Short mmCIF file of C-alpha atoms in Angstrom, two decimals:
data_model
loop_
_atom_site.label_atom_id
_atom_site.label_comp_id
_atom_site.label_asym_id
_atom_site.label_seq_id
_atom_site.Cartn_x
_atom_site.Cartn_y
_atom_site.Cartn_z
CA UNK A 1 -33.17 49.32 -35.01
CA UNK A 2 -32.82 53.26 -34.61
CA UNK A 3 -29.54 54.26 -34.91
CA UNK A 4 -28.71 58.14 -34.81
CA UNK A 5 -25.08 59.33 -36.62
CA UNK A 6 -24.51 62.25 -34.29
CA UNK A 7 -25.38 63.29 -30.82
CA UNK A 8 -23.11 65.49 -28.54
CA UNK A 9 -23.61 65.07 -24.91
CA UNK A 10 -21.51 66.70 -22.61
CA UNK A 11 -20.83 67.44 -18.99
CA UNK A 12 -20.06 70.97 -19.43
CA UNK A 13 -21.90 74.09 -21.01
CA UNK A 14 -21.23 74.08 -24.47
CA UNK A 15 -18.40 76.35 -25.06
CA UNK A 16 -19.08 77.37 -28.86
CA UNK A 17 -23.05 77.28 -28.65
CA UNK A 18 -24.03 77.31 -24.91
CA UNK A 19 -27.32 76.20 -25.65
CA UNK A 20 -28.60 76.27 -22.02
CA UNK A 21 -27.09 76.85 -18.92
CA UNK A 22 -26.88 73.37 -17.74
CA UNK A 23 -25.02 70.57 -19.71
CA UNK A 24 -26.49 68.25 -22.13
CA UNK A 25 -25.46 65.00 -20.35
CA UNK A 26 -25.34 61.46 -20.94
CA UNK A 27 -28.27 61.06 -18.98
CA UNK A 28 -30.63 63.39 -20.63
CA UNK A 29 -29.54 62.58 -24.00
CA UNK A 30 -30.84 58.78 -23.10
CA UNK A 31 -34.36 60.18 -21.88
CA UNK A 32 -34.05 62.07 -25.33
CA UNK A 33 -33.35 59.08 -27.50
CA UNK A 34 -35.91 56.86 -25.39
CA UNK A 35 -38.80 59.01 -26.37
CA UNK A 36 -41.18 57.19 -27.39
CA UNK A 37 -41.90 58.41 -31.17
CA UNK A 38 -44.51 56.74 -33.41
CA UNK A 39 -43.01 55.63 -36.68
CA UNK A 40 -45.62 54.20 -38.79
CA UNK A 41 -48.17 53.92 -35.39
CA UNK A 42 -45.32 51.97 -33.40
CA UNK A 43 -43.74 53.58 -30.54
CA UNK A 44 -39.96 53.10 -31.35
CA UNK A 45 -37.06 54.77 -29.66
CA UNK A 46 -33.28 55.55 -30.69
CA UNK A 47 -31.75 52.40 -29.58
CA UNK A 48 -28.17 53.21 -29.97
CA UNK A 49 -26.21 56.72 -30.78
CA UNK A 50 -23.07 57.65 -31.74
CA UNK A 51 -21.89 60.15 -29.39
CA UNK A 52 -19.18 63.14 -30.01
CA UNK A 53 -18.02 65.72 -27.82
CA UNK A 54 -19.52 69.23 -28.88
CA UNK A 55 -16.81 70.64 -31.66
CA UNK A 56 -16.63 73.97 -29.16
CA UNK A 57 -15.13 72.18 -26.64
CA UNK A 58 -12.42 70.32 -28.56
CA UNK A 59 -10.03 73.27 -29.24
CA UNK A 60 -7.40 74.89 -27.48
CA UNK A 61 -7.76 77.35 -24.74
CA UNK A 62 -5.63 78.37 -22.05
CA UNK A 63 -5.17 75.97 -19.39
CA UNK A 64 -5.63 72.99 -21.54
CA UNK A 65 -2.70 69.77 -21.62
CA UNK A 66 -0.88 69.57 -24.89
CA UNK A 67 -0.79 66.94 -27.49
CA UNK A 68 -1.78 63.43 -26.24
CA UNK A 69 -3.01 64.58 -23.12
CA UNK A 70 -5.33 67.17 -24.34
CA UNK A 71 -6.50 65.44 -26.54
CA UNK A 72 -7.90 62.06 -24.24
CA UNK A 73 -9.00 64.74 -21.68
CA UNK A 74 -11.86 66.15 -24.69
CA UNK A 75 -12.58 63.24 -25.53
CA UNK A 76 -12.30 61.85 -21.53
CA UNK A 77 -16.74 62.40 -21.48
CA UNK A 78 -17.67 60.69 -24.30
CA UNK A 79 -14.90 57.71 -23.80
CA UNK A 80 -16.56 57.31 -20.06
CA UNK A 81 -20.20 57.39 -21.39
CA UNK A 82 -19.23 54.57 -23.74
CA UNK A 83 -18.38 52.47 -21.11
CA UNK A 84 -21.25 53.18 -18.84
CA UNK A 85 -23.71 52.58 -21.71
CA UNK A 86 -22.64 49.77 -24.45
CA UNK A 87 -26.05 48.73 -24.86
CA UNK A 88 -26.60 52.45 -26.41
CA UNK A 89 -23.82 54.89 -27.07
CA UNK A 90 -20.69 54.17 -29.52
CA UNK A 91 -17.88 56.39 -29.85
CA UNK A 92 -16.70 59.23 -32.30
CA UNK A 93 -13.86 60.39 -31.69
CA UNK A 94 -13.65 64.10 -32.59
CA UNK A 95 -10.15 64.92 -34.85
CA UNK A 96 -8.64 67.97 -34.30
CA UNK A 97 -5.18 68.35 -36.63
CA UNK A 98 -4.30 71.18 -34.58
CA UNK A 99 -3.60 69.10 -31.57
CA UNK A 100 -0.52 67.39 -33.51
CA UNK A 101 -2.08 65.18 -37.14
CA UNK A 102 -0.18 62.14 -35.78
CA UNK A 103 -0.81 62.95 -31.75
CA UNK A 104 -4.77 62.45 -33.03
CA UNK A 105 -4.06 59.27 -35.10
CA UNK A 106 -2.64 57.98 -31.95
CA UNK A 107 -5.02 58.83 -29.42
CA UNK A 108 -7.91 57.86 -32.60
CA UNK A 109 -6.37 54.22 -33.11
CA UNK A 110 -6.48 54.16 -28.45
CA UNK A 111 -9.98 54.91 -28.60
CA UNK A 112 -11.39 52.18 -31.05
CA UNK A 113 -8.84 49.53 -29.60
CA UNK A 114 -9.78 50.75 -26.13
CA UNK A 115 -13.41 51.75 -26.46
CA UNK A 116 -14.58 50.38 -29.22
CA UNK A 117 -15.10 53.62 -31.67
CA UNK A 118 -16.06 52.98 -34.92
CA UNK A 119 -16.50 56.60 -36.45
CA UNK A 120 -14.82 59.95 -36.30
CA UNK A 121 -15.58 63.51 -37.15
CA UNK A 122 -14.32 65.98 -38.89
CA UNK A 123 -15.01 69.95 -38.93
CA UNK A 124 -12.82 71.66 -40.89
CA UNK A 125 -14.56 75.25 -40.06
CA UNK A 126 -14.14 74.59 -36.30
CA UNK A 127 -10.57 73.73 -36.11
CA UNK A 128 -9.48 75.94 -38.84
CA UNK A 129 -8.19 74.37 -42.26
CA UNK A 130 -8.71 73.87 -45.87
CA UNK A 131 -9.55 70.04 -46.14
CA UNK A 132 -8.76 70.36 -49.96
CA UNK A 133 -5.66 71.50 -49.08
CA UNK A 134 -4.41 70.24 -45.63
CA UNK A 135 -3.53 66.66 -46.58
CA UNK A 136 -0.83 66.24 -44.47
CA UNK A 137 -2.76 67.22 -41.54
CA UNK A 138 -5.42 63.96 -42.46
CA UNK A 139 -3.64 61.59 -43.86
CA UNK A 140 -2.60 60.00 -40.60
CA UNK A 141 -6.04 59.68 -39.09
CA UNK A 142 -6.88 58.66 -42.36
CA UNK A 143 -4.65 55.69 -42.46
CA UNK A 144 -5.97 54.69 -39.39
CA UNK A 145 -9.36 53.99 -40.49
CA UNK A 146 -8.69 51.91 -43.32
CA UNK A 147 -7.02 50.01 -40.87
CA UNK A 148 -9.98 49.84 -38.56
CA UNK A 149 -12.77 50.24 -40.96
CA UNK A 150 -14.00 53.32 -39.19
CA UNK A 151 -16.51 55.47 -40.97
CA UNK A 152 -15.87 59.23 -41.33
CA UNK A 153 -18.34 61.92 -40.53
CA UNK A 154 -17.69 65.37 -41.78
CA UNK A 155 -19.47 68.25 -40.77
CA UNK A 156 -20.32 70.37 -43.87
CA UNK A 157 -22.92 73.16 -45.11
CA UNK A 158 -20.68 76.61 -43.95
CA UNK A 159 -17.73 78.44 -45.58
CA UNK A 160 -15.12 78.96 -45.59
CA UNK A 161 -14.07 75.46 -44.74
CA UNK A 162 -16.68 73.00 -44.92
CA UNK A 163 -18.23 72.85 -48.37
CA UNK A 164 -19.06 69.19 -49.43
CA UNK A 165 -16.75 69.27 -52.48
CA UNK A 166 -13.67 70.52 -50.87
CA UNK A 167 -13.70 66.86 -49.19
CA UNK A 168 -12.89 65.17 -52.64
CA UNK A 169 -8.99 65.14 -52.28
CA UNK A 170 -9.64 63.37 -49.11
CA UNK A 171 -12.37 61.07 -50.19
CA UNK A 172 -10.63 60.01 -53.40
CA UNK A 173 -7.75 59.23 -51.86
CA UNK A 174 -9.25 57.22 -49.08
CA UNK A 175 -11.69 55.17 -51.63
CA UNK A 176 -11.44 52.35 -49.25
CA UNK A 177 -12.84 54.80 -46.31
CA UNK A 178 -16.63 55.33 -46.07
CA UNK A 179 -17.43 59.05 -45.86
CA UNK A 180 -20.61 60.89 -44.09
CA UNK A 181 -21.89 64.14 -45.90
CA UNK A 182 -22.91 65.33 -42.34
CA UNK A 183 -26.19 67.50 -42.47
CA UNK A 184 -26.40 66.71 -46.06
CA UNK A 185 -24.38 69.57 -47.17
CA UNK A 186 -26.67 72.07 -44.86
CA UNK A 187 -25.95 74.26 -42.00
CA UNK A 188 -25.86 77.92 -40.23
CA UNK A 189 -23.76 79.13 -44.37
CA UNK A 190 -25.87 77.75 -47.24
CA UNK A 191 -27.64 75.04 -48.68
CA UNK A 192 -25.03 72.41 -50.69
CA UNK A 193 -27.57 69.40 -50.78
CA UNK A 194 -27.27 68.79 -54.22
CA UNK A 195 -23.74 68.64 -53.82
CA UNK A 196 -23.95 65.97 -51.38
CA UNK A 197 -26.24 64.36 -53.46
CA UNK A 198 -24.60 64.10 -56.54
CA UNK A 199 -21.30 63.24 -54.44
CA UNK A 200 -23.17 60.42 -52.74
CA UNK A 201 -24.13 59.15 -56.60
CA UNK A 202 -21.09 59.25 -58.09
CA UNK A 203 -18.70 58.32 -55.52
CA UNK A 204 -19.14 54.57 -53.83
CA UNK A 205 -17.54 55.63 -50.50
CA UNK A 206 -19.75 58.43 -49.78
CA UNK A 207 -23.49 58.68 -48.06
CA UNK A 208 -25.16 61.32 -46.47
CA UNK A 209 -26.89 62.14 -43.28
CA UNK A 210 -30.59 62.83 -42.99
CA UNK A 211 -31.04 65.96 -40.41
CA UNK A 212 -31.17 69.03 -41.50
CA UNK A 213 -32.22 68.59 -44.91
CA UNK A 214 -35.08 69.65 -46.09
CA UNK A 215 -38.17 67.69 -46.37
CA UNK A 216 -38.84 67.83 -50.29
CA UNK A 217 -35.57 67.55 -50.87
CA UNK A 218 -35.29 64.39 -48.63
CA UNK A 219 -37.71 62.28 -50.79
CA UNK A 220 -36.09 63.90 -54.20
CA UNK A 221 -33.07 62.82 -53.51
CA UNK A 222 -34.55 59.10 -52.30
CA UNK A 223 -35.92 58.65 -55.11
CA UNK A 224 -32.92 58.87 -56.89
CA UNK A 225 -30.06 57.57 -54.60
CA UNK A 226 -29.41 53.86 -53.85
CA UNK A 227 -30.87 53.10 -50.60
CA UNK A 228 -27.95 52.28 -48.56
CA UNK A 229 -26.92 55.86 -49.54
CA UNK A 230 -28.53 57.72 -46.59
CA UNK A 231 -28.26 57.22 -43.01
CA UNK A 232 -30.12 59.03 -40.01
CA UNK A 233 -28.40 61.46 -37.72
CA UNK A 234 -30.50 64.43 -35.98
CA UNK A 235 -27.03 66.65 -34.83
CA UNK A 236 -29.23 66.60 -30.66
CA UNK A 237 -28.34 69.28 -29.43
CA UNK A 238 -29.50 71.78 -30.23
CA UNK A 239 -31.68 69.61 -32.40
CA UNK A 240 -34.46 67.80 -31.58
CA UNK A 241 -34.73 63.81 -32.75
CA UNK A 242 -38.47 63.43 -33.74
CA UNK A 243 -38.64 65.82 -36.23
CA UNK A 244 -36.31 64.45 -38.19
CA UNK A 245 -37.41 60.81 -37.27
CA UNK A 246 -41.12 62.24 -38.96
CA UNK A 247 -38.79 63.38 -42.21
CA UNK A 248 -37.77 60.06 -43.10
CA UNK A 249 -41.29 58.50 -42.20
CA UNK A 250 -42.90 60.57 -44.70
CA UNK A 251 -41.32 58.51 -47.46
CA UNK A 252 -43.74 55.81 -46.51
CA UNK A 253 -46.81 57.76 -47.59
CA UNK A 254 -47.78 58.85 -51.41
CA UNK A 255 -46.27 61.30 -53.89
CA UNK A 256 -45.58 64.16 -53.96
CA UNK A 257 -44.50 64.47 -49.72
CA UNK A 258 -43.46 60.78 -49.65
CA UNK A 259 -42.66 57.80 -52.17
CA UNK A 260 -44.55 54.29 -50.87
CA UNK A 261 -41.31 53.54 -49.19
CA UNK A 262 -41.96 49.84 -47.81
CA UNK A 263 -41.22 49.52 -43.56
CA UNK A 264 -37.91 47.81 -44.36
CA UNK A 265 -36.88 50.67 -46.29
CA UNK A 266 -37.52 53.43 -43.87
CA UNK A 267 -35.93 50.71 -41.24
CA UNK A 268 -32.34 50.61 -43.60
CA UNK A 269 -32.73 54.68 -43.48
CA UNK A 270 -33.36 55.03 -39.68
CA UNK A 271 -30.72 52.55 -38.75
CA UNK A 272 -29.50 49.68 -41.10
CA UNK A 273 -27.88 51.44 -43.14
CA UNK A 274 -25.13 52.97 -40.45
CA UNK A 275 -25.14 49.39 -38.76
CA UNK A 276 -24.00 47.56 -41.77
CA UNK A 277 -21.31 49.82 -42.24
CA UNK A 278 -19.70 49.74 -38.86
CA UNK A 279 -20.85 45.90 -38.88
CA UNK A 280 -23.35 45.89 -36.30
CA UNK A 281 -26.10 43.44 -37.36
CA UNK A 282 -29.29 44.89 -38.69
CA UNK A 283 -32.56 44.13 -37.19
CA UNK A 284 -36.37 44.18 -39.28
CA UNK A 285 -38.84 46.57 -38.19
CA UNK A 286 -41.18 45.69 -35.41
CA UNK A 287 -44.72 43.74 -36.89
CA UNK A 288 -47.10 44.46 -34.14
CA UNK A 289 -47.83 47.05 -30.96
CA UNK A 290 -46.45 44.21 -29.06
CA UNK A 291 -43.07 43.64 -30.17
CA UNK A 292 -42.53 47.46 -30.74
CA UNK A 293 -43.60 47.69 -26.64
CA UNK A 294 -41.25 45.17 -25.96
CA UNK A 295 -38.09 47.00 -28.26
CA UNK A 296 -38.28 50.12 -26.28
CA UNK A 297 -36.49 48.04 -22.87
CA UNK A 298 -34.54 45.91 -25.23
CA UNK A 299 -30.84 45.51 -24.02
CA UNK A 300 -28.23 44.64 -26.69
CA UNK A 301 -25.13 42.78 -25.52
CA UNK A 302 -22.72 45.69 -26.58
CA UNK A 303 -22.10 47.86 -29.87
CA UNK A 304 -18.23 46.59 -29.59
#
């Protein structure tokens, strides 16, 4: 099973990136994650995504409800998409502190009793605060996902607000909270891989996300990591899947580009790995051309 950490449909332009001039929907992030892409000579798709608002569109601007309200009505898309699509979309519910810190605790524990959720995001640099510093403002959501065993994914890899390491206060004092490195410590600022790798190493409750890392770095820091360390996630849009799908299946060829990494280990990378966590059962990789055919119309009961 292909499972992809982050994915942002939405039903309006993008208000911080405006990509293109017509929304990203629901419906053409599923022809997206359907593909097909070869893995290993298989066609395989993305069978399930989690799926987050775009962080633009999850501030305040003039017009908006306050509090409560505002907050359900950013999240209203991604909440609705859930329900149309169990089989393939699960929730993560964006956290904004600067709605209210316990107004988005609230509205986080609705969503996963009401829609299932099992992840949220953070992104410190979008909704303006020091992580290492603005305790207060996460505590509450915090205390909601120990509750819920609900994974957080933090956007990191830009100042001033969203190096890897200013995450620590948080992550130590959540130990029994599992923490995503999103991008793995890369984005539009700087390059903080090797912070998010030796983070991921020497903390128990923290892994990091494939996409946007770099290749050779990818299979140096496989080597190295234990393999339920890193999970897949692409950041679509603006990104496109397949590319980094073909990241993590370089591992299975020879050194130096790859490191003989067996189909059930690439499998735990592309998808396992993120399943276990939010307890969704893993599934092997697909033997023939045959069963890999028949995976790309499979229906799962729910992600809930």
């Amino acid at each position: 099973m292909i499972i992809d950490t982050h994915l942002h449909p939405t039903n309006l332009v993008d208000e911080a990136w405006r990509h293109t001039g017509e929304p990203f929907t629901g419906e053409r992030l599923l022809k997206m994650m359907d593909g097909p892409y070869m893995i290993n000579g298989k066609p395989r798709r993305i069978d399930m995504g989690f799926i987050q608002p775009p962080p633009g569109n999850t501030g305040y601007r003039d017009g908006n409800r306050r509090g409560r309200e505002g907050i359900r009505d950013y999240m209203a898309y991604v909440a609705s998409l859930c329900q149309k699509y169990p089989d393939r979309f699960i929730g993560n519910f964006t956290f904004n502190p600067r709605w209210g810190p316990e107004e988005g605790a609230q509205e986080l524990e609705f969503h996963i009793r009401e829609y299932g959720f099992k992840m949220v995001k953070l992104h410190a640099n979008m909704h303006g605060y020091r992580p290492d510093r603005a305790l207060d403002w996460l505590r509450p959501a915090m205390k909601v996902c120990a509750k819920y065993n609900t994974v957080v994914l933090i956007h990191t890899g830009d100042g001033p607000y969203t190096i890897p390491t200013m995450f620590y206060p948080v992550i130590r004092e959540f130990p029994m909270v599992n923490f995503i490195i999103g991008h793995f410590g890369i984005q539009t600022g700087g390059n903080y891989s090797f912070e998010a790798f030796w983070m991921a190493m020497d903390t128990p409750n923290v892994y990091c996300e494939s996409g946007w890392c770099f290749q050779s770095r990818i299979v140096e820091f496989a080597r190295q990591l234990p393999r339920n360390k890193i999970v897949f996630g692409t950041d679509t849009p603006p990104n496109e899947p397949g590319m980094w799908l073909r990241e993590l299946e370089m591992l299975c060829g020879p050194a130096p580009q790859g490191m003989d990494l067996d189909e059930d280990g690439l499998e735990d990378y592309m998808g396992n790995n993120i399943a276990r966590l939010v307890g969704i059962e893993p599934t092997a990789p697909p033997k023939t051309q045959e069963e890999a055919q028949a995976r790309l119309k499979d229906t799962y009961a729910s992600t809930r």
